């Protein structure tokens, strides 16, 4: 935050957006489809939304795809999500890379199937020089696990208590370069954070929409950005 942003500024355009992509299961149930079909339609919505974000001049988009708690779902659902990420890396993300999207994954890597983990890091390497849009896919991500990991690193490195600062913690998060979201959107009518970017969203504006994630797209993203532009951010100042 710069000094000029500090005092009751109109926020203007959101440059950094995060989305909790929720509602795939209800979308599928409402149509008599399997939950896997719901997630598949959710992947289509992600592609649409990334393209809309490019058009709307968003610089950074972080999306919550699979939480540390989502492992508690039935094994066949978890498997369908792993397969879908694999397919998305193979088919969708290379197309988005051609449009200038740099993709990075945020979260634990140690519980993901080996072949998927390799594809994730290959895509990260291949898109590293793209600058049009930064796409962060939070996968096996949980903020509490992220913060525990950061604390573990501080201790491991023998950082002295007096040197523990906000910057020292930030630097040890999964992706220190991930900008704090200006705006966090959650779809599907739920009004909670569900362990997403707790540290990074300390001063984010929150927008909740009843739209189920598979129905989300350009119009909904535009509406959320317009809502954001009407907010007044204070960051604790007058
Ligand atoms: C979000 O949709 C996707 C993941 C959490 C992986 P849900 O699957 O949570 O959809 P609902 O909440 O059951 O409708
Ligand atoms: C949050 O959605 C996680 C993702 C969107 C990946 P959930 O559906 O898991 O959250 P809860 O259980 O409703 O809080
Ligand atoms: Mg849900």
Short mmCIF file of C-alpha atoms and ligand atoms in Angstrom, two decimals:
data_model
loop_
_atom_site.label_atom_id
_atom_site.label_comp_id
_atom_site.label_asym_id
_atom_site.label_seq_id
_atom_site.Cartn_x
_atom_site.Cartn_y
_atom_site.Cartn_z
CA UNK A 1 0.00 0.00 0.00
CA UNK A 2 1.33 3.40 -0.91
CA UNK A 3 0.73 6.52 1.20
CA UNK A 4 -1.66 7.91 -1.40
CA UNK A 5 -3.83 4.80 -1.11
CA UNK A 6 -3.97 4.96 2.64
CA UNK A 7 -6.54 7.60 3.42
CA UNK A 8 -10.11 6.77 2.39
CA UNK A 9 -9.19 6.37 -1.25
CA UNK A 10 -11.62 5.10 -3.84
CA UNK A 11 -10.14 1.76 -4.78
CA UNK A 12 -10.56 2.14 -8.56
CA UNK A 13 -9.87 -1.01 -10.53
CA UNK A 14 -9.05 -4.25 -8.74
CA UNK A 15 -5.70 -5.46 -9.99
CA UNK A 16 -5.50 -8.55 -7.82
CA UNK A 17 -8.56 -10.78 -7.58
CA UNK A 18 -9.12 -14.08 -5.78
CA UNK A 19 -12.07 -16.44 -6.25
CA UNK A 20 -13.43 -19.22 -4.05
CA UNK A 21 -14.95 -21.32 -6.83
CA UNK A 22 -17.81 -22.97 -4.96
CA UNK A 23 -21.05 -24.65 -6.00
CA UNK A 24 -20.05 -27.36 -8.48
CA UNK A 25 -21.80 -30.07 -6.46
CA UNK A 26 -25.08 -28.16 -6.19
CA UNK A 27 -24.95 -27.23 -9.86
CA UNK A 28 -24.65 -30.92 -10.77
CA UNK A 29 -27.28 -32.09 -8.26
CA UNK A 30 -29.75 -29.55 -9.65
CA UNK A 31 -29.41 -31.17 -13.06
CA UNK A 32 -29.35 -34.80 -11.94
CA UNK A 33 -25.68 -35.03 -12.99
CA UNK A 34 -22.74 -36.59 -11.16
CA UNK A 35 -20.55 -34.40 -8.98
CA UNK A 36 -17.69 -35.09 -11.43
CA UNK A 37 -19.80 -33.44 -14.15
CA UNK A 38 -20.18 -30.46 -11.87
CA UNK A 39 -16.42 -30.16 -11.48
CA UNK A 40 -15.98 -30.53 -15.25
CA UNK A 41 -18.35 -27.65 -15.86
CA UNK A 42 -16.43 -25.76 -13.16
CA UNK A 43 -13.24 -26.17 -15.19
CA UNK A 44 -15.02 -24.62 -18.18
CA UNK A 45 -16.05 -21.70 -16.01
CA UNK A 46 -12.43 -21.26 -14.95
CA UNK A 47 -11.30 -20.96 -18.55
CA UNK A 48 -14.05 -18.42 -19.29
CA UNK A 49 -13.21 -16.44 -16.20
CA UNK A 50 -9.48 -16.33 -16.91
CA UNK A 51 -10.19 -15.01 -20.41
CA UNK A 52 -12.59 -12.44 -18.96
CA UNK A 53 -9.97 -11.40 -16.40
CA UNK A 54 -7.51 -10.76 -19.24
CA UNK A 55 -10.10 -8.60 -21.03
CA UNK A 56 -10.93 -6.72 -17.83
CA UNK A 57 -7.26 -5.89 -17.15
CA UNK A 58 -6.93 -7.95 -13.99
CA UNK A 59 -3.22 -8.54 -13.34
CA UNK A 60 -3.37 -11.37 -10.84
CA UNK A 61 -6.10 -13.99 -10.39
CA UNK A 62 -5.91 -16.56 -7.58
CA UNK A 63 -8.46 -19.37 -7.64
CA UNK A 64 -9.25 -21.91 -4.93
CA UNK A 65 -9.51 -25.28 -6.65
CA UNK A 66 -8.92 -27.87 -3.91
CA UNK A 67 -8.52 -27.32 -0.19
CA UNK A 68 -6.55 -29.26 2.40
CA UNK A 69 -9.97 -30.21 3.82
CA UNK A 70 -11.35 -31.44 0.48
CA UNK A 71 -9.40 -34.71 0.91
CA UNK A 72 -12.26 -35.66 3.25
CA UNK A 73 -14.55 -36.10 0.23
CA UNK A 74 -15.34 -39.53 -1.25
CA UNK A 75 -12.26 -41.04 -2.96
CA UNK A 76 -13.91 -41.14 -6.40
CA UNK A 77 -14.70 -37.43 -6.20
CA UNK A 78 -11.11 -36.63 -5.16
CA UNK A 79 -9.87 -38.78 -8.03
CA UNK A 80 -12.12 -36.94 -10.49
CA UNK A 81 -10.69 -33.61 -9.33
CA UNK A 82 -7.10 -34.87 -9.77
CA UNK A 83 -7.95 -36.10 -13.29
CA UNK A 84 -9.58 -32.82 -14.12
CA UNK A 85 -6.54 -30.82 -13.05
CA UNK A 86 -4.40 -33.13 -15.18
CA UNK A 87 -6.67 -32.53 -18.21
CA UNK A 88 -6.81 -28.80 -17.55
CA UNK A 89 -2.99 -28.64 -17.53
CA UNK A 90 -2.87 -30.65 -20.77
CA UNK A 91 -5.63 -28.89 -22.69
CA UNK A 92 -6.76 -25.55 -21.29
CA UNK A 93 -3.73 -23.97 -19.67
CA UNK A 94 -1.47 -24.22 -22.75
CA UNK A 95 -4.14 -22.26 -24.71
CA UNK A 96 -4.25 -19.68 -21.94
CA UNK A 97 -0.44 -19.57 -21.95
CA UNK A 98 -0.60 -18.51 -25.61
CA UNK A 99 -2.69 -15.57 -24.43
CA UNK A 100 0.07 -14.58 -22.00
CA UNK A 101 -1.07 -16.35 -18.83
CA UNK A 102 1.59 -17.37 -16.34
CA UNK A 103 0.33 -20.20 -14.13
CA UNK A 104 1.63 -21.07 -10.68
CA UNK A 105 0.30 -23.53 -8.13
CA UNK A 106 -0.05 -22.65 -4.48
CA UNK A 107 -0.31 -25.33 -1.81
CA UNK A 108 1.18 -28.60 -0.66
CA UNK A 109 2.85 -30.68 -3.35
CA UNK A 110 3.67 -33.78 -1.35
CA UNK A 111 0.26 -35.49 -1.47
CA UNK A 112 -0.42 -35.08 -5.19
CA UNK A 113 0.20 -37.98 -7.63
CA UNK A 114 3.79 -37.86 -9.01
CA UNK A 115 2.79 -37.48 -12.66
CA UNK A 116 0.47 -34.58 -11.85
CA UNK A 117 3.14 -32.88 -9.74
CA UNK A 118 5.56 -33.08 -12.67
CA UNK A 119 3.01 -31.57 -15.06
CA UNK A 120 2.38 -28.75 -12.61
CA UNK A 121 6.04 -27.80 -12.40
CA UNK A 122 6.54 -28.16 -16.16
CA UNK A 123 3.68 -25.75 -16.82
CA UNK A 124 5.09 -23.32 -14.25
CA UNK A 125 8.48 -23.40 -15.97
CA UNK A 126 7.04 -23.11 -19.47
CA UNK A 127 4.88 -20.09 -18.64
CA UNK A 128 7.41 -18.33 -16.39
CA UNK A 129 8.07 -15.48 -18.80
CA UNK A 130 4.39 -14.68 -19.48
CA UNK A 131 3.19 -11.39 -18.05
CA UNK A 132 -0.34 -10.69 -19.33
CA UNK A 133 -2.07 -12.33 -16.34
CA UNK A 134 -0.70 -14.12 -13.30
CA UNK A 135 -2.90 -17.14 -12.54
CA UNK A 136 -2.45 -18.79 -9.14
CA UNK A 137 -4.21 -22.11 -8.71
CA UNK A 138 -4.59 -22.97 -5.03
CA UNK A 139 -4.54 -26.77 -4.96
CA UNK A 140 -4.17 -28.83 -1.78
CA UNK A 141 -4.11 -25.38 -0.26
CA UNK A 142 -5.08 -24.32 3.24
CA UNK A 143 -4.05 -21.08 4.91
CA UNK A 144 -3.45 -22.71 8.27
CA UNK A 145 -1.14 -25.31 6.73
CA UNK A 146 0.62 -22.49 4.87
CA UNK A 147 1.16 -20.51 8.06
CA UNK A 148 2.32 -23.58 9.99
CA UNK A 149 4.83 -24.26 7.21
CA UNK A 150 6.06 -20.66 7.34
CA UNK A 151 6.56 -20.88 11.11
CA UNK A 152 8.37 -24.19 10.69
CA UNK A 153 10.75 -22.54 8.21
CA UNK A 154 11.42 -19.64 10.58
CA UNK A 155 12.30 -22.07 13.35
CA UNK A 156 14.36 -24.31 11.03
CA UNK A 157 16.37 -21.32 9.87
CA UNK A 158 17.01 -20.25 13.45
CA UNK A 159 15.48 -16.80 12.91
CA UNK A 160 15.76 -14.88 16.18
CA UNK A 161 12.46 -13.81 17.84
CA UNK A 162 13.31 -10.12 17.39
CA UNK A 163 13.74 -10.74 13.63
CA UNK A 164 10.28 -12.31 13.23
CA UNK A 165 8.24 -9.68 11.39
CA UNK A 166 5.29 -9.53 9.02
CA UNK A 167 7.78 -9.44 6.16
CA UNK A 168 9.62 -12.47 7.56
CA UNK A 169 6.37 -14.45 7.63
CA UNK A 170 5.24 -13.23 4.17
CA UNK A 171 8.55 -14.28 2.65
CA UNK A 172 8.00 -17.83 3.86
CA UNK A 173 4.50 -18.34 2.50
CA UNK A 174 4.07 -20.75 -0.42
CA UNK A 175 4.16 -17.91 -2.97
CA UNK A 176 5.57 -14.69 -1.52
CA UNK A 177 5.05 -12.96 -4.88
CA UNK A 178 1.28 -13.56 -4.78
CA UNK A 179 -0.13 -10.05 -4.34
CA UNK A 180 -2.64 -9.47 -1.55
CA UNK A 181 -6.04 -9.69 -3.23
CA UNK A 182 -7.88 -6.39 -3.62
CA UNK A 183 -11.05 -8.39 -4.03
CA UNK A 184 -12.09 -11.87 -2.91
CA UNK A 185 -15.19 -13.31 -4.60
CA UNK A 186 -17.05 -16.37 -3.34
CA UNK A 187 -19.71 -18.00 -5.46
CA UNK A 188 -22.65 -20.22 -4.48
CA UNK A 189 -24.13 -18.10 -1.69
CA UNK A 190 -21.85 -19.35 1.09
CA UNK A 191 -20.43 -16.49 3.12
CA UNK A 192 -17.22 -17.82 4.57
CA UNK A 193 -13.52 -18.00 3.73
CA UNK A 194 -12.98 -21.76 4.21
CA UNK A 195 -9.25 -21.45 4.95
CA UNK A 196 -8.34 -19.44 1.81
CA UNK A 197 -5.62 -16.74 1.86
CA UNK A 198 -6.23 -15.77 5.50
CA UNK A 199 -2.99 -13.82 5.79
CA UNK A 200 -3.15 -12.25 2.33
CA UNK A 201 -6.80 -11.15 2.54
CA UNK A 202 -6.43 -9.14 5.77
CA UNK A 203 -7.77 -6.02 3.99
CA UNK A 204 -9.41 -7.51 0.92
CA UNK A 205 -12.90 -6.46 -0.09
CA UNK A 206 -15.29 -9.42 -0.05
CA UNK A 207 -18.03 -10.00 -2.61
CA UNK A 208 -20.45 -12.92 -2.28
CA UNK A 209 -22.66 -13.99 -5.14
CA UNK A 210 -25.39 -16.62 -5.26
CA UNK A 211 -24.27 -17.72 -8.72
CA UNK A 212 -22.97 -21.31 -8.66
CA UNK A 213 -19.41 -21.53 -9.94
CA UNK A 214 -20.22 -23.40 -13.21
CA UNK A 215 -22.54 -20.49 -14.14
CA UNK A 216 -19.89 -17.84 -13.44
CA UNK A 217 -18.29 -15.88 -16.28
CA UNK A 218 -17.56 -12.49 -17.73
CA UNK A 219 -20.80 -10.80 -16.61
CA UNK A 220 -20.40 -11.98 -13.01
CA UNK A 221 -16.73 -10.99 -12.86
CA UNK A 222 -17.56 -7.58 -14.27
CA UNK A 223 -20.35 -7.14 -11.69
CA UNK A 224 -17.99 -8.03 -8.83
CA UNK A 225 -15.37 -5.57 -10.11
CA UNK A 226 -18.04 -2.88 -10.30
CA UNK A 227 -19.10 -3.63 -6.74
CA UNK A 228 -15.45 -3.36 -5.69
CA UNK A 229 -15.11 0.01 -7.39
CA UNK A 230 -17.96 1.35 -5.20
CA UNK A 231 -16.24 0.29 -1.96
CA UNK A 232 -14.13 2.57 0.16
CA UNK A 233 -10.95 1.06 1.55
CA UNK A 234 -9.48 2.56 4.67
CA UNK A 235 -6.83 0.11 5.88
CA UNK A 236 -7.59 1.22 9.40
CA UNK A 237 -6.91 4.91 8.74
CA UNK A 238 -9.40 7.82 8.71
C1 LIG B 1 -16.32 -26.36 -5.28
O1 LIG B 1 -17.56 -26.92 -5.48
C2 LIG B 1 -15.21 -27.26 -5.75
C3 LIG B 1 -14.43 -27.86 -4.66
C4 LIG B 1 -14.57 -27.61 -3.41
C5 LIG B 1 -13.41 -28.84 -5.05
P1 LIG B 1 -18.21 -27.90 -4.42
O2 LIG B 1 -17.93 -29.31 -4.86
O3 LIG B 1 -17.82 -27.57 -3.04
O4 LIG B 1 -19.74 -27.58 -4.64
P2 LIG B 1 -20.88 -27.62 -3.54
O5 LIG B 1 -20.50 -26.68 -2.46
O6 LIG B 1 -20.97 -29.03 -3.04
O7 LIG B 1 -22.12 -27.19 -4.27
C1 LIG B 2 -13.98 -24.20 -0.49
O1 LIG B 2 -15.18 -24.82 -0.81
C2 LIG B 2 -12.86 -24.87 -1.23
C3 LIG B 2 -12.84 -24.66 -2.66
C4 LIG B 2 -13.67 -23.92 -3.35
C5 LIG B 2 -11.78 -25.35 -3.36
P1 LIG B 2 -15.81 -25.97 0.11
O2 LIG B 2 -17.07 -26.38 -0.52
O3 LIG B 2 -14.80 -27.01 0.37
O4 LIG B 2 -16.05 -25.17 1.47
P2 LIG B 2 -17.06 -25.44 2.66
O5 LIG B 2 -16.87 -26.86 3.10
O6 LIG B 2 -18.45 -25.22 2.13
O7 LIG B 2 -16.70 -24.43 3.70
MG1 LIG B 3 -18.67 -26.34 -1.65
#
